[in-house]
Tab-separated table of C-alpha atoms in Angstrom:
chain	number	residue	atom	x	y	z
A	949	MET	CA	-12.972	-25.376	-27.222
A	950	ALA	CA	-16.364	-27.087	-27.434
A	951	SER	CA	-18.183	-27.555	-30.702
A	952	ALA	CA	-20.500	-24.793	-31.895
A	953	ALA	CA	-23.485	-26.898	-30.905
A	954	ALA	CA	-22.175	-27.359	-27.398
A	955	VAL	CA	-21.600	-23.686	-26.728
A	956	ALA	CA	-24.485	-22.077	-28.598
A	957	VAL	CA	-26.663	-20.077	-26.224
A	958	ALA	CA	-29.710	-18.004	-27.064
A	959	GLY	CA	-28.768	-14.377	-27.645
A	960	GLY	CA	-31.360	-13.176	-25.163
A	961	LEU	CA	-29.473	-14.860	-22.327
A	962	ILE	CA	-26.362	-12.749	-22.801
A	963	SER	CA	-27.205	-9.940	-20.403
A	964	PHE	CA	-24.814	-8.674	-17.769
A	965	ASN	CA	-26.358	-5.517	-16.293
A	966	LEU	CA	-23.007	-3.885	-15.692
A	967	VAL	CA	-22.862	-0.399	-14.275
A	968	GLY	CA	-19.471	0.725	-15.450
A	969	THR	CA	-15.828	-0.152	-15.568
A	970	GLY	CA	-14.757	0.660	-12.019
A	971	THR	CA	-15.636	0.270	-8.365
A	972	ALA	CA	-16.364	3.964	-7.942
A	973	GLN	CA	-19.024	3.832	-10.654
A	974	LYS	CA	-20.550	0.778	-9.053
A	975	GLN	CA	-20.854	2.405	-5.669
A	976	ALA	CA	-22.219	5.623	-7.103
A	977	ALA	CA	-24.787	4.275	-9.524
A	978	LEU	CA	-25.505	0.603	-8.809
A	979	PRO	CA	-29.088	-0.045	-9.895
A	980	GLU	CA	-31.429	-1.332	-7.224
A	981	LYS	CA	-32.080	-4.471	-9.230
A	982	ALA	CA	-28.430	-5.423	-8.997
A	983	MET	CA	-28.617	-5.226	-5.207
A	984	GLU	CA	-31.664	-7.452	-4.811
A	985	SER	CA	-31.217	-10.435	-2.518
A	986	GLU	CA	-29.435	-13.384	-4.100
A	987	LEU	CA	-28.495	-16.656	-2.519
A	988	VAL	CA	-24.773	-17.024	-1.943
A	989	THR	CA	-24.232	-20.253	-0.012
A	990	GLY	CA	-26.565	-19.262	2.764
A	991	ALA	CA	-25.723	-15.551	2.697
A	992	ILE	CA	-27.351	-12.530	1.096
A	993	THR	CA	-25.267	-10.268	-1.103
A	994	ALA	CA	-27.805	-7.455	-1.058
A	995	ARG	CA	-26.158	-5.609	1.804
A	996	ARG	CA	-23.995	-2.611	0.976
A	997	GLU	CA	-20.519	-2.352	2.418
A	998	THR	CA	-19.819	1.117	3.813
A	999	ALA	CA	-16.044	0.755	3.833
A	1000	PRO	CA	-14.362	0.942	0.415
A	1001	PRO	CA	-11.991	-1.876	-0.551
A	1002	GLN	CA	-8.467	-1.240	0.674
A	1003	ALA	CA	-5.241	-2.059	-1.112
A	1004	LEU	CA	-2.996	-4.769	0.309
A	1005	ALA	CA	-0.842	-3.440	3.102
A	1006	PRO	CA	2.786	-2.844	2.053
A	1007	GLU	CA	4.110	-5.062	4.839
A	1008	ALA	CA	2.562	-8.186	3.289
A	1009	ALA	CA	5.122	-10.989	3.323
A	1010	PHE	CA	4.761	-11.722	-0.399
A	1011	SER	CA	6.186	-9.487	-3.107
A	1012	LEU	CA	6.104	-10.061	-6.851
A	1013	PRO	CA	9.289	-9.357	-8.820
A	1014	ALA	CA	7.401	-7.347	-11.442
A	1015	SER	CA	3.860	-6.113	-11.936
A	1016	PRO	CA	2.029	-8.260	-14.508
A	1017	GLU	CA	0.567	-5.050	-15.939
A	1018	THR	CA	3.993	-4.102	-17.280
A	1019	GLN	CA	4.215	-7.271	-19.335
A	1020	PRO	CA	2.645	-7.626	-22.786
A	1021	GLY	CA	-0.552	-9.627	-23.028
A	1022	ARG	CA	-2.313	-11.430	-20.230
A	1023	THR	CA	0.000	-12.963	-17.685
A	1024	ASN	CA	-0.692	-15.579	-15.051
A	1025	ALA	CA	1.208	-14.148	-12.093
A	1026	SER	CA	1.132	-17.369	-10.095
A	1027	ALA	CA	2.487	-19.355	-13.028
A	1028	ASN	CA	5.146	-17.031	-14.427
A	1029	SER	CA	6.565	-15.229	-11.396
A	1030	LYS	CA	7.178	-16.855	-8.042
A	1031	PRO	CA	6.483	-14.481	-5.134
A	1032	THR	CA	9.368	-13.929	-2.756
A	1033	CYS	CA	8.570	-14.764	0.858
A	1034	LYS	CA	9.832	-12.174	3.351
A	1035	ASN	CA	8.682	-14.085	6.418
A	1036	PRO	CA	11.292	-16.713	7.429
A	1037	ASN	CA	8.812	-18.372	9.797
A	1038	ALA	CA	5.899	-18.449	7.361
A	1039	LEU	CA	3.695	-21.474	6.808
A	1040	GLY	CA	4.412	-21.126	3.089
A	1041	ILE	CA	3.717	-23.530	0.242
A	1042	SER	CA	5.011	-27.111	0.366
A	1043	ARG	CA	4.447	-27.737	-3.345
A	1044	THR	CA	2.589	-26.431	-6.365
A	1045	VAL	CA	0.430	-28.809	-8.401
A	1046	GLU	CA	-0.405	-28.183	-12.053
A	1047	ILE	CA	-3.801	-29.459	-13.203
A	1048	ASP	CA	-4.317	-30.578	-16.798
A	1049	THR	CA	-7.973	-29.663	-17.222
A	1050	THR	CA	-8.460	-31.448	-20.556
A	1051	GLY	CA	-11.803	-33.255	-20.480
A	1052	GLY	CA	-12.929	-31.552	-17.260
A	1053	PRO	CA	-11.568	-33.734	-14.416
A	1054	GLY	CA	-13.340	-33.513	-11.058
A	1055	PHE	CA	-11.721	-32.962	-7.660
A	1056	GLY	CA	-13.016	-33.145	-4.101
A	1057	PHE	CA	-14.033	-36.438	-2.517
A	1058	GLU	CA	-17.455	-35.186	-1.536
A	1059	HIS	CA	-18.448	-35.769	-5.163
A	1060	PHE	CA	-15.426	-37.001	-7.149
A	1061	LYS	CA	-13.474	-40.067	-6.017
A	1062	GLN	CA	-11.045	-40.603	-8.881
A	1063	HIS	CA	-8.126	-38.247	-8.239
A	1064	ASP	CA	-6.409	-38.546	-4.866
A	1065	PHE	CA	-3.281	-36.394	-5.283
A	1066	LEU	CA	-2.752	-35.049	-1.756
A	1067	ARG	CA	-0.288	-36.608	0.659
A	1068	ASP	CA	-0.808	-36.946	4.381
A	1069	LYS	CA	-1.297	-33.565	6.116
A	1070	GLU	CA	-1.494	-31.653	2.827
A	1071	VAL	CA	-4.201	-29.004	2.526
A	1072	VAL	CA	-5.607	-27.015	-0.409
A	1073	LEU	CA	-7.326	-23.784	0.624
A	1074	THR	CA	-10.191	-22.583	-1.579
A	1075	PHE	CA	-12.475	-19.565	-1.236
A	1076	ASP	CA	-15.851	-18.942	-2.902
A	1077	ASP	CA	-18.210	-16.024	-3.588
A	1078	GLY	CA	-15.790	-13.100	-3.906
A	1079	PRO	CA	-14.537	-10.670	-4.769
A	1080	TRP	CA	-15.953	-8.606	-1.915
A	1081	PRO	CA	-14.420	-6.024	0.438
A	1082	THR	CA	-13.816	-8.865	2.912
A	1083	THR	CA	-11.569	-10.536	0.320
A	1084	THR	CA	-8.816	-7.994	0.980
A	1085	ALA	CA	-8.361	-9.171	4.575
A	1086	VAL	CA	-8.202	-12.793	3.428
A	1087	VAL	CA	-5.524	-11.999	0.832
A	1088	LYS	CA	-3.546	-10.007	3.405
A	1089	ALA	CA	-3.621	-12.889	5.917
A	1090	LEU	CA	-2.509	-15.375	3.269
A	1091	ALA	CA	0.284	-13.047	2.143
A	1092	ASP	CA	1.585	-12.650	5.689
A	1093	GLU	CA	2.112	-16.423	5.825
A	1094	CYS	CA	3.264	-16.724	2.186
A	1095	VAL	CA	0.345	-19.013	1.408
A	1096	LEU	CA	-1.428	-19.318	-1.947
A	1097	ALA	CA	-5.026	-20.411	-2.458
A	1098	THR	CA	-7.651	-20.814	-5.177
A	1099	PHE	CA	-10.520	-18.316	-5.412
A	1100	PHE	CA	-13.776	-19.152	-7.194
A	1101	ALA	CA	-15.252	-15.765	-8.111
A	1102	ILE	CA	-18.861	-14.882	-8.819
A	1103	GLY	CA	-19.075	-13.063	-12.149
A	1104	LYS	CA	-21.406	-10.341	-10.922
A	1105	HIS	CA	-19.148	-9.636	-7.943
A	1106	ALA	CA	-16.165	-9.441	-10.291
A	1107	THR	CA	-17.882	-6.550	-12.079
A	1108	TYR	CA	-18.565	-4.824	-8.742
A	1109	TYR	CA	-14.984	-5.085	-7.460
A	1110	PRO	CA	-12.550	-5.706	-10.335
A	1111	GLU	CA	-9.692	-4.040	-8.446
A	1112	ILE	CA	-10.045	-6.513	-5.594
A	1113	LEU	CA	-10.054	-9.490	-7.946
A	1114	ARG	CA	-6.959	-8.150	-9.681
A	1115	SER	CA	-5.241	-7.892	-6.289
A	1116	VAL	CA	-6.016	-11.584	-5.723
A	1117	ALA	CA	-4.312	-12.548	-8.983
A	1118	GLU	CA	-1.395	-10.174	-8.405
A	1119	ALA	CA	-0.739	-11.869	-5.056
A	1120	GLY	CA	-0.193	-15.116	-6.970
A	1121	HIS	CA	-3.454	-16.920	-6.247
A	1122	SER	CA	-5.354	-18.941	-8.840
A	1123	VAL	CA	-8.717	-17.490	-9.859
A	1124	GLY	CA	-11.540	-19.625	-11.230
A	1125	SER	CA	-15.281	-18.980	-11.547
A	1126	HIS	CA	-18.456	-19.779	-9.615
A	1127	THR	CA	-21.309	-18.776	-11.994
A	1128	TRP	CA	-22.583	-15.304	-12.807
A	1129	SER	CA	-25.043	-14.907	-9.911
A	1130	HIS	CA	-24.753	-18.036	-7.753
A	1131	GLN	CA	-27.803	-19.773	-9.133
A	1132	ASP	CA	-28.567	-23.439	-8.431
A	1133	LEU	CA	-27.903	-24.806	-11.918
A	1134	SER	CA	-29.836	-27.994	-11.204
A	1135	LYS	CA	-32.984	-25.839	-11.299
A	1136	LYS	CA	-32.147	-24.132	-14.595
A	1137	SER	CA	-32.636	-25.157	-18.188
A	1138	ALA	CA	-29.523	-26.242	-20.041
A	1139	GLU	CA	-29.318	-22.933	-21.907
A	1140	GLU	CA	-29.808	-20.873	-18.736
A	1141	ALA	CA	-27.167	-22.904	-16.909
A	1142	LYS	CA	-24.665	-22.497	-19.753
A	1143	ALA	CA	-25.274	-18.750	-19.721
A	1144	GLU	CA	-24.634	-18.616	-15.950
A	1145	ILE	CA	-21.329	-20.436	-16.489
A	1146	GLU	CA	-20.163	-18.476	-19.517
A	1147	LYS	CA	-21.167	-15.023	-18.275
A	1148	ALA	CA	-19.096	-15.672	-15.160
A	1149	ILE	CA	-16.073	-16.800	-17.137
A	1150	SER	CA	-16.161	-13.689	-19.316
A	1151	ALA	CA	-16.761	-11.371	-16.346
A	1152	VAL	CA	-13.890	-12.809	-14.303
A	1153	GLN	CA	-11.447	-12.496	-17.201
A	1154	TRP	CA	-12.731	-8.975	-17.896
A	1155	ALA	CA	-12.026	-8.038	-14.265
A	1156	LEU	CA	-8.525	-9.544	-14.376
A	1157	GLY	CA	-7.806	-7.660	-17.589
A	1158	THR	CA	-4.223	-7.802	-18.800
A	1159	ARG	CA	-2.820	-8.667	-15.384
A	1160	ALA	CA	-3.634	-12.396	-15.219
A	1161	GLN	CA	-5.392	-15.217	-16.987
A	1162	GLU	CA	-8.298	-16.987	-15.391
A	1163	ALA	CA	-7.667	-20.611	-14.465
A	1164	SER	CA	-9.732	-23.361	-16.092
A	1165	PHE	CA	-11.354	-24.081	-12.718
A	1166	PHE	CA	-15.066	-24.027	-11.831
A	1167	ARG	CA	-17.125	-24.764	-8.723
A	1168	PHE	CA	-20.897	-25.290	-8.774
A	1169	PRO	CA	-22.984	-23.204	-6.337
A	1170	ALA	CA	-24.186	-25.212	-3.342
A	1171	LEU	CA	-22.101	-28.086	-4.771
A	1172	ARG	CA	-25.015	-29.205	-6.943
A	1173	HIS	CA	-23.708	-30.864	-10.085
A	1174	PRO	CA	-26.289	-31.417	-12.848
A	1175	ALA	CA	-24.876	-34.162	-15.058
A	1176	GLU	CA	-25.479	-32.225	-18.273
A	1177	MET	CA	-23.422	-29.287	-17.016
A	1178	VAL	CA	-20.603	-31.535	-15.795
A	1179	THR	CA	-20.474	-32.899	-19.337
A	1180	TYR	CA	-20.543	-29.388	-20.767
A	1181	LEU	CA	-17.605	-28.282	-18.626
A	1182	GLY	CA	-15.731	-31.381	-19.753
A	1183	GLN	CA	-16.283	-30.354	-23.363
A	1184	ARG	CA	-14.948	-26.905	-22.446
A	1185	ASN	CA	-11.854	-28.450	-20.780
A	1186	ILE	CA	-12.681	-26.889	-17.410
A	1187	ALA	CA	-11.900	-28.776	-14.189
A	1188	VAL	CA	-14.760	-29.106	-11.701
A	1189	PHE	CA	-14.034	-28.630	-7.993
A	1190	SER	CA	-16.132	-29.960	-5.167
A	1191	THR	CA	-14.474	-30.247	-1.744
A	1192	ASP	CA	-13.137	-32.766	0.732
A	1193	MET	CA	-14.440	-30.742	3.668
A	1194	ASP	CA	-16.821	-27.809	3.861
A	1195	SER	CA	-16.113	-25.303	6.630
A	1196	PHE	CA	-19.804	-24.311	6.719
A	1197	ASP	CA	-18.552	-20.826	7.545
A	1198	PHE	CA	-21.728	-19.352	6.066
A	1199	LYS	CA	-23.649	-21.017	8.915
A	1200	LEU	CA	-21.122	-20.792	11.744
A	1201	ARG	CA	-20.128	-17.160	11.159
A	1202	LYS	CA	-17.935	-16.806	14.271
A	1203	PRO	CA	-14.184	-17.117	13.596
A	1204	GLU	CA	-13.510	-19.540	16.447
A	1205	GLN	CA	-16.313	-21.844	15.276
A	1206	ILE	CA	-15.055	-21.775	11.689
A	1207	ILE	CA	-11.521	-22.670	12.773
A	1208	LYS	CA	-12.755	-25.496	15.006
A	1209	SER	CA	-14.878	-26.892	12.173
A	1210	ILE	CA	-11.947	-27.021	9.762
A	1211	MET	CA	-9.349	-28.334	12.204
A	1212	THR	CA	-11.681	-31.048	13.530
A	1213	LYS	CA	-12.343	-32.316	10.011
A	1214	LEU	CA	-8.664	-32.189	9.090
A	1215	GLN	CA	-7.754	-34.191	12.186
A	1216	LYS	CA	-10.321	-36.794	11.135
A	1217	HIS	CA	-9.364	-37.026	7.453
A	1218	GLY	CA	-5.682	-36.117	7.641
A	1219	LYS	CA	-5.659	-33.985	4.484
A	1220	GLY	CA	-7.979	-32.367	2.000
A	1221	ILE	CA	-9.399	-29.571	-0.116
A	1222	VAL	CA	-11.049	-27.068	2.233
A	1223	LEU	CA	-13.992	-24.901	1.139
A	1224	MET	CA	-14.387	-21.440	2.681
A	1225	HIS	CA	-15.953	-18.144	1.571
A	1226	ASP	CA	-13.985	-14.912	1.325
A	1227	PHE	CA	-17.406	-13.234	1.138
A	1228	GLN	CA	-17.997	-14.071	4.816
A	1229	THR	CA	-16.820	-11.561	7.417
A	1230	GLY	CA	-16.235	-14.319	9.970
A	1231	THR	CA	-13.925	-16.124	7.570
A	1232	SER	CA	-11.945	-12.972	6.820
A	1233	HIS	CA	-11.292	-12.684	10.566
A	1234	ALA	CA	-10.593	-16.409	11.011
A	1235	VAL	CA	-7.897	-16.901	8.378
A	1236	PRO	CA	-4.891	-15.565	10.368
A	1237	GLN	CA	-5.550	-17.882	13.330
A	1238	LEU	CA	-6.471	-20.767	11.035
A	1239	LEU	CA	-3.093	-20.502	9.328
A	1240	ALA	CA	-1.371	-20.396	12.729
A	1241	GLU	CA	-3.154	-23.584	13.786
A	1242	LEU	CA	-2.360	-25.314	10.498
A	1243	LYS	CA	1.313	-24.481	11.007
A	1244	ALA	CA	1.249	-25.638	14.629
A	1245	GLY	CA	-0.427	-28.882	13.568
A	1246	GLY	CA	2.234	-29.687	10.992
A	1247	TYR	CA	-0.042	-29.254	7.973
A	1248	LYS	CA	1.395	-28.287	4.601
A	1249	ILE	CA	-0.262	-26.098	1.980
A	1250	VAL	CA	-0.514	-27.179	-1.653
A	1251	HIS	CA	-1.214	-24.572	-4.326
A	1252	LEU	CA	-3.146	-25.476	-7.482
A	1253	LYS	CA	-2.641	-23.896	-10.862
A	1254	SER	CA	-4.186	-24.578	-14.222
A	1255	ARG	CA	-1.994	-25.938	-16.998
A	1256	MET	CA	-4.112	-24.087	-19.545
A	1257	PRO	CA	-5.841	-20.732	-19.073
A	1258	ILE	CA	-9.552	-20.704	-19.679
A	1259	GLN	CA	-10.884	-19.635	-23.067
A	1260	THR	CA	-13.796	-17.211	-22.962
A	1261	LEU	CA	-16.471	-17.333	-25.669
A	1262	PRO	CA	-16.615	-14.292	-27.967
A	1263	GLU	CA	-20.395	-13.884	-27.773
A	1264	PHE	CA	-20.262	-13.528	-24.002
A	1265	ASP	CA	-17.280	-11.192	-24.130
A	1266	GLU	CA	-19.244	-9.029	-26.551
A	1267	GLY	CA	-22.349	-9.170	-24.357
A	1268	LEU	CA	-20.306	-8.038	-21.392
A	1269	GLN	CA	-18.956	-5.030	-23.281
A	1270	LYS	CA	-22.368	-4.051	-24.690
A	1271	ASP	CA	-23.982	-3.948	-21.273
A	1272	GLN	CA	-21.452	-1.611	-19.699
A	1273	LYS	CA	-23.324	1.563	-18.795
A	1274	LEU	CA	-21.932	5.063	-19.342
A	1275	PRO	CA	-18.224	4.218	-19.696
A	1276	THR	CA	-15.823	7.139	-19.277
A	1277	VAL	CA	-12.479	7.896	-20.869
A	1278	SER	CA	-10.652	7.490	-17.543
A	1279	GLN	CA	-9.772	3.906	-16.690
A	1280	ARG	CA	-7.654	4.776	-13.640
A	1281	PRO	CA	-8.270	2.753	-10.458
A	1282	THR	CA	-10.492	4.295	-7.811
A	1283	SER	CA	-7.557	4.574	-5.388
A	1284	SER	CA	-5.832	7.030	-7.727
A	1285	ILE	CA	-8.981	9.132	-8.235
A	1286	VAL	CA	-10.597	9.327	-4.784
A	1287	ARG	CA	-8.622	10.072	-1.603
A	1288	ASP	CA	-9.243	11.429	1.866
A	1289	VAL	CA	-7.957	14.991	2.349
A	1290	GLN	CA	-9.382	15.717	5.781
């Protein structure tokens, strides 16, 4: 935990603009301000999705021995229960790597050159900007091949779709954060940047609830790393992730172009941390074929997990709770409340 001086943020910055505690409330009463255009790695999150998020299909190749919700306290599903793979021909995981985030180490050769832990033909899959309805298809594709990835969630999106983010953690993936609203922190004051970081951390853990603990992993929007914030994350013992290769899926859009971009770069470099966006529709369609090509090419998937869960700051947890609008007694998931009858 950082010193009080390091984590102090002006009280006026702790504002979350939450609508409620569930997806149904968000869809029914999301204020227009919350749907204004915001930059998300070249994409606009202002569009509304007409299709509601769907639960993972029951035929997914992964199954967890027990639901984390039945266990006391917050549980990291990927750390404490190993999913059973039902697909004998799956790509699978070659090894799991635990990251000691003390001091905020950096990963991804695009910006950080110190830690080279991948072997030849090893790949780490990472996804930014979720949770979003498109995330469900990504998780399903990964589950079918018994593959685990790391998701860097936007705090605001976590409040829109907490059920989807919980499904990511329940599938065994690691979940880190990616700021509250995908702001370029190099253009913010130190206090504004800290608030963007901390609001996201609190929102992601709020969305995960008792089912999982958020990993001590963070990725800067647009991969812009102001030195002061890198230092701050080090004081908070949060690892910083850049990438070895960016898919540029937010520009390419088409699944076949996204796959070609990734495979071409992997053939050149031989291994690496790959950056994609579960927010992008093209990526959600590309993942099944991408995994098939990785398997055909002899690549092996490495899963990352955090040695220590992240520690939220009480003032931001409290700010998150205060800004929830019109909470109701019912905390049941939308899927158990709303169903098609005709």
